[in-house]
């Protein structure tokens, strides 16, 4: 009989489900446990890294680190060390597959649903592979649990989420993504100034003015498909300067193309800031 029945990956700061396993259990007790797990996911930021909520037939276990948490519903016969070893393995698999920027920008539930196949493989491994093959990992987790026991929650803890009580469901309001870029560097400021100079030199040529203006915009603000836009813009600038070869000397052309390459490099290396954990959410 399977001891790990259901698993999911959620974002800690707001409880947004990122991925989950497909389950085929439809008993009333299991469905009630699923409801409690979803409620608990909204409060993970308030708890330490590991915790358990015991039920009559099932147990909920969670393990979180940084902005990602893995949660599981297990049978009461499942040892805590095995459950937390499973969750830790799942956490490593997920964080190795998706970077923090993708996780932070996820705006809809189950944005990484394709990870379900990995969850199923890891779940099958822990349910059916001989435990002697995992002895070293289980011993390590057991030692950690001795020195730092998981927080034990009551049924009431899973029924209350963000002040919502008596069975009234909470509406999940997902804030609009805030695309905040890293601070502007000194070299970035220089590239902006040079782009403005190039734009000023091309006031009578509207297309070139637009190109350098767009480069300034791409550097200052986040834009989807940024890499493709930068490559196309760089190509247009190079082709435009080749077309104007008869009207400009070699140094002027090299100056414009050099500024374009510098700006492109600054745009591609300026990344989004990693979002901070909003513990009050």
Tab-separated table of C-alpha atoms in Angstrom:
chain	number	residue	atom	x	y	z
A	1	UNK	CA	0.000	0.000	0.000
A	2	UNK	CA	1.290	3.477	-0.857
A	3	UNK	CA	2.364	5.575	2.114
A	4	UNK	CA	2.857	8.840	0.190
A	5	UNK	CA	-0.480	9.605	-1.436
A	6	UNK	CA	-0.275	13.169	-2.727
A	7	UNK	CA	2.403	15.831	-3.150
A	8	UNK	CA	2.517	19.414	-4.331
A	9	UNK	CA	4.936	22.324	-4.680
A	10	UNK	CA	3.805	25.764	-3.549
A	11	UNK	CA	5.244	29.275	-3.334
A	12	UNK	CA	5.823	30.159	0.307
A	13	UNK	CA	5.018	33.857	0.286
A	14	UNK	CA	1.419	33.494	-0.912
A	15	UNK	CA	0.659	29.760	-1.027
A	16	UNK	CA	0.299	29.737	-4.824
A	17	UNK	CA	0.345	26.080	-6.008
A	18	UNK	CA	3.077	25.634	-8.619
A	19	UNK	CA	2.690	21.923	-9.385
A	20	UNK	CA	0.999	18.853	-7.932
A	21	UNK	CA	0.713	15.120	-8.430
A	22	UNK	CA	-2.352	13.552	-9.990
A	23	UNK	CA	-4.245	11.560	-7.373
A	24	UNK	CA	-7.066	9.066	-7.646
A	25	UNK	CA	-8.247	9.017	-4.041
A	26	UNK	CA	-11.804	10.219	-3.600
A	27	UNK	CA	-12.652	9.244	-0.039
A	28	UNK	CA	-14.223	11.954	2.062
A	29	UNK	CA	-11.357	11.889	4.568
A	30	UNK	CA	-8.748	12.334	1.839
A	31	UNK	CA	-10.653	15.201	0.199
A	32	UNK	CA	-10.956	16.887	3.597
A	33	UNK	CA	-7.202	16.480	4.067
A	34	UNK	CA	-6.627	18.090	0.651
A	35	UNK	CA	-8.737	21.055	1.747
A	36	UNK	CA	-6.698	21.420	4.942
A	37	UNK	CA	-3.450	21.240	2.961
A	38	UNK	CA	-4.561	24.114	0.704
A	39	UNK	CA	-5.503	26.168	3.760
A	40	UNK	CA	-2.176	25.421	5.445
A	41	UNK	CA	-0.262	26.420	2.295
A	42	UNK	CA	-1.495	30.001	2.761
A	43	UNK	CA	0.277	30.209	6.153
A	44	UNK	CA	3.618	28.552	5.414
A	45	UNK	CA	5.529	31.832	5.761
A	46	UNK	CA	4.589	31.857	9.464
A	47	UNK	CA	6.166	28.474	10.227
A	48	UNK	CA	9.728	27.123	10.324
A	49	UNK	CA	11.142	24.949	7.553
A	50	UNK	CA	9.514	21.654	8.552
A	51	UNK	CA	6.176	20.787	10.050
A	52	UNK	CA	3.446	18.173	10.316
A	53	UNK	CA	-0.297	18.165	10.891
A	54	UNK	CA	-1.671	14.869	12.157
A	55	UNK	CA	-5.125	13.638	11.196
A	56	UNK	CA	-7.117	10.515	11.974
A	57	UNK	CA	-6.095	8.540	8.866
A	58	UNK	CA	-3.713	10.894	7.087
A	59	UNK	CA	-0.864	13.257	7.930
A	60	UNK	CA	0.227	16.439	6.199
A	61	UNK	CA	3.961	17.146	6.085
A	62	UNK	CA	5.669	20.223	4.643
A	63	UNK	CA	9.260	21.296	4.075
A	64	UNK	CA	10.190	24.776	2.858
A	65	UNK	CA	13.345	26.667	1.992
A	66	UNK	CA	13.615	30.144	0.490
A	67	UNK	CA	10.414	30.737	-1.531
A	68	UNK	CA	9.555	27.118	-2.383
A	69	UNK	CA	7.791	24.569	-0.194
A	70	UNK	CA	6.915	20.933	-0.843
A	71	UNK	CA	3.881	19.411	0.852
A	72	UNK	CA	2.617	15.846	1.042
A	73	UNK	CA	-0.349	13.867	2.302
A	74	UNK	CA	0.804	10.539	3.746
A	75	UNK	CA	-0.839	7.643	5.512
A	76	UNK	CA	-0.436	7.570	9.303
A	77	UNK	CA	1.881	4.554	8.884
A	78	UNK	CA	4.429	6.612	6.920
A	79	UNK	CA	7.493	7.395	9.090
A	80	UNK	CA	8.198	11.124	9.464
A	81	UNK	CA	11.810	10.636	8.321
A	82	UNK	CA	10.624	9.037	5.078
A	83	UNK	CA	8.106	11.822	4.441
A	84	UNK	CA	10.670	14.592	4.977
A	85	UNK	CA	13.296	12.749	2.938
A	86	UNK	CA	10.763	12.582	0.091
A	87	UNK	CA	9.963	16.304	0.420
A	88	UNK	CA	13.633	17.278	0.460
A	89	UNK	CA	14.303	15.218	-2.681
A	90	UNK	CA	11.315	16.840	-4.372
A	91	UNK	CA	12.538	20.319	-3.389
A	92	UNK	CA	15.960	19.712	-4.926
A	93	UNK	CA	14.405	18.376	-8.133
A	94	UNK	CA	12.100	21.394	-8.485
A	95	UNK	CA	14.688	24.079	-7.715
A	96	UNK	CA	17.112	22.417	-10.130
A	97	UNK	CA	14.454	22.574	-12.875
A	98	UNK	CA	13.210	26.156	-12.400
A	99	UNK	CA	15.115	29.296	-11.406
A	100	UNK	CA	13.988	31.802	-8.781
A	101	UNK	CA	12.928	34.368	-11.386
A	102	UNK	CA	10.460	31.967	-13.050
A	103	UNK	CA	9.083	30.963	-9.662
A	104	UNK	CA	8.752	34.568	-8.504
A	105	UNK	CA	6.976	35.659	-11.699
A	106	UNK	CA	4.456	32.791	-11.749
A	107	UNK	CA	1.022	34.420	-11.735
A	108	UNK	CA	-1.384	31.507	-12.193
A	109	UNK	CA	-1.907	28.279	-10.247
A	110	UNK	CA	-0.024	25.192	-11.477
A	111	UNK	CA	2.219	27.158	-13.826
A	112	UNK	CA	4.694	24.231	-13.753
A	113	UNK	CA	2.187	21.409	-14.116
A	114	UNK	CA	4.621	19.447	-16.315
A	115	UNK	CA	6.662	18.818	-13.150
A	116	UNK	CA	3.925	16.324	-12.196
A	117	UNK	CA	5.855	13.592	-14.029
A	118	UNK	CA	8.873	14.158	-11.758
A	119	UNK	CA	6.654	14.130	-8.650
A	120	UNK	CA	5.173	10.797	-9.730
A	121	UNK	CA	8.616	9.259	-10.280
A	122	UNK	CA	9.943	10.388	-6.909
A	123	UNK	CA	6.706	9.304	-5.185
A	124	UNK	CA	6.876	5.862	-6.801
A	125	UNK	CA	10.522	5.511	-5.780
A	126	UNK	CA	9.750	6.192	-2.109
A	127	UNK	CA	6.612	4.051	-2.095
A	128	UNK	CA	7.923	0.940	-3.792
A	129	UNK	CA	11.743	0.874	-3.766
A	130	UNK	CA	13.348	-1.093	-0.926
A	131	UNK	CA	14.055	1.315	1.931
A	132	UNK	CA	17.552	-0.168	2.430
A	133	UNK	CA	18.586	1.683	-0.730
A	134	UNK	CA	17.724	4.970	0.991
A	135	UNK	CA	19.196	4.196	4.401
A	136	UNK	CA	21.891	6.880	4.322
A	137	UNK	CA	19.410	9.613	3.348
A	138	UNK	CA	16.889	8.472	5.963
A	139	UNK	CA	19.540	8.357	8.690
A	140	UNK	CA	20.607	11.899	7.837
A	141	UNK	CA	17.012	13.161	8.064
A	142	UNK	CA	16.442	11.276	11.332
A	143	UNK	CA	19.465	12.975	12.876
A	144	UNK	CA	18.234	16.376	11.716
A	145	UNK	CA	14.779	15.714	13.177
A	146	UNK	CA	16.315	14.818	16.536
A	147	UNK	CA	18.204	18.103	16.778
A	148	UNK	CA	15.511	20.238	15.126
A	149	UNK	CA	12.090	18.583	15.437
A	150	UNK	CA	9.398	19.722	12.978
A	151	UNK	CA	6.652	21.965	14.271
A	152	UNK	CA	3.528	19.926	15.100
A	153	UNK	CA	0.266	21.575	14.117
A	154	UNK	CA	-3.231	20.898	15.332
A	155	UNK	CA	-6.362	20.468	13.263
A	156	UNK	CA	-7.388	23.991	14.270
A	157	UNK	CA	-4.179	25.381	12.751
A	158	UNK	CA	-5.162	24.033	9.345
A	159	UNK	CA	-8.678	25.449	9.661
A	160	UNK	CA	-7.601	29.062	10.199
A	161	UNK	CA	-5.837	30.973	7.446
A	162	UNK	CA	-5.181	34.700	7.510
A	163	UNK	CA	-8.079	35.374	9.864
A	164	UNK	CA	-10.584	33.263	7.885
A	165	UNK	CA	-12.551	30.991	10.218
A	166	UNK	CA	-15.703	28.903	10.511
A	167	UNK	CA	-15.347	27.357	7.082
A	168	UNK	CA	-15.622	30.597	5.101
A	169	UNK	CA	-13.301	30.285	2.101
A	170	UNK	CA	-10.702	32.941	1.407
A	171	UNK	CA	-10.576	34.493	-2.013
A	172	UNK	CA	-7.125	34.076	-3.545
A	173	UNK	CA	-6.021	37.458	-4.778
A	174	UNK	CA	-2.790	37.295	-6.740
A	175	UNK	CA	-0.969	40.625	-6.907
A	176	UNK	CA	0.041	41.891	-10.291
A	177	UNK	CA	3.659	40.998	-11.047
A	178	UNK	CA	6.094	43.763	-10.115
A	179	UNK	CA	8.991	43.656	-12.567
A	180	UNK	CA	11.698	45.502	-10.673
A	181	UNK	CA	15.083	45.611	-12.358
A	182	UNK	CA	18.491	45.597	-10.736
A	183	UNK	CA	20.020	49.046	-9.979
A	184	UNK	CA	21.466	50.965	-12.913
A	185	UNK	CA	25.261	50.660	-13.069
A	186	UNK	CA	27.800	53.357	-13.966
A	187	UNK	CA	28.480	51.592	-17.268
A	188	UNK	CA	24.736	51.481	-17.880
A	189	UNK	CA	24.459	55.237	-17.336
A	190	UNK	CA	27.299	55.718	-19.827
A	191	UNK	CA	25.487	53.588	-22.413
A	192	UNK	CA	22.315	55.656	-21.902
A	193	UNK	CA	24.221	58.906	-22.429
A	194	UNK	CA	25.871	57.556	-25.588
A	195	UNK	CA	22.494	56.356	-26.895
A	196	UNK	CA	21.056	59.824	-26.335
A	197	UNK	CA	24.006	61.299	-28.228
A	198	UNK	CA	23.437	58.878	-31.125
A	199	UNK	CA	19.726	59.689	-31.120
A	200	UNK	CA	20.516	63.422	-31.207
A	201	UNK	CA	22.872	62.907	-34.158
A	202	UNK	CA	20.067	61.109	-35.997
A	203	UNK	CA	17.221	63.573	-35.447
A	204	UNK	CA	16.662	63.906	-39.186
A	205	UNK	CA	16.627	60.117	-39.635
A	206	UNK	CA	13.545	58.974	-37.751
A	207	UNK	CA	14.239	55.253	-37.936
A	208	UNK	CA	17.665	55.562	-36.277
A	209	UNK	CA	16.271	57.901	-33.626
A	210	UNK	CA	13.649	55.271	-32.797
A	211	UNK	CA	16.270	52.503	-32.622
A	212	UNK	CA	18.425	54.242	-30.021
A	213	UNK	CA	15.378	55.404	-28.077
A	214	UNK	CA	14.129	51.798	-27.925
A	215	UNK	CA	17.513	50.637	-26.648
A	216	UNK	CA	17.231	53.138	-23.787
A	217	UNK	CA	13.739	51.826	-23.005
A	218	UNK	CA	14.845	48.158	-23.027
A	219	UNK	CA	17.644	48.953	-20.608
A	220	UNK	CA	15.492	50.895	-18.144
A	221	UNK	CA	12.334	48.737	-18.159
A	222	UNK	CA	11.518	45.042	-18.269
A	223	UNK	CA	10.059	43.772	-21.541
A	224	UNK	CA	8.973	40.251	-22.536
A	225	UNK	CA	11.137	38.531	-25.183
A	226	UNK	CA	13.862	41.029	-24.354
A	227	UNK	CA	16.720	39.000	-25.877
A	228	UNK	CA	15.016	38.671	-29.252
A	229	UNK	CA	14.226	42.412	-29.342
A	230	UNK	CA	17.838	43.308	-28.487
A	231	UNK	CA	19.234	41.046	-31.221
A	232	UNK	CA	16.846	42.454	-33.837
A	233	UNK	CA	17.590	46.029	-32.782
A	234	UNK	CA	21.334	45.422	-32.976
A	235	UNK	CA	20.922	43.899	-36.437
A	236	UNK	CA	18.890	46.873	-37.684
A	237	UNK	CA	21.451	49.357	-36.337
A	238	UNK	CA	24.325	47.499	-38.017
A	239	UNK	CA	22.452	47.264	-41.340
A	240	UNK	CA	21.431	50.926	-41.138
A	241	UNK	CA	25.025	52.041	-40.617
A	242	UNK	CA	26.182	49.868	-43.516
A	243	UNK	CA	23.531	51.576	-45.681
A	244	UNK	CA	24.846	54.990	-44.598
A	245	UNK	CA	28.442	54.061	-45.367
A	246	UNK	CA	28.675	56.735	-48.051
A	247	UNK	CA	27.379	59.496	-45.740
A	248	UNK	CA	29.554	58.692	-42.702
A	249	UNK	CA	33.225	58.041	-42.273
A	250	UNK	CA	34.566	54.837	-40.721
A	251	UNK	CA	34.956	56.329	-37.215
A	252	UNK	CA	31.349	57.528	-37.110
A	253	UNK	CA	30.092	54.100	-38.139
A	254	UNK	CA	32.308	52.362	-35.554
A	255	UNK	CA	31.078	54.779	-32.882
A	256	UNK	CA	27.382	54.050	-33.579
A	257	UNK	CA	27.903	50.278	-33.789
A	258	UNK	CA	30.093	50.298	-30.653
A	259	UNK	CA	27.388	52.132	-28.706
A	260	UNK	CA	24.812	49.624	-29.974
A	261	UNK	CA	26.922	46.654	-28.796
A	262	UNK	CA	27.590	48.278	-25.409
A	263	UNK	CA	23.886	48.992	-24.912
A	264	UNK	CA	22.910	45.478	-25.968
A	265	UNK	CA	25.358	43.990	-23.476
A	266	UNK	CA	24.016	46.196	-20.670
A	267	UNK	CA	20.410	45.276	-21.493
A	268	UNK	CA	21.086	41.537	-21.499
A	269	UNK	CA	23.125	41.569	-18.277
A	270	UNK	CA	20.676	43.682	-16.268
A	271	UNK	CA	18.352	41.171	-14.641
A	272	UNK	CA	15.160	41.297	-12.619
A	273	UNK	CA	15.574	41.647	-8.887
A	274	UNK	CA	14.700	38.550	-6.912
A	275	UNK	CA	11.441	39.171	-5.088
A	276	UNK	CA	11.592	39.300	-1.322
A	277	UNK	CA	9.419	37.015	0.731
A	278	UNK	CA	6.238	38.792	1.800
A	279	UNK	CA	5.641	37.187	5.198
A	280	UNK	CA	2.512	39.237	5.818
A	281	UNK	CA	0.686	37.923	2.783
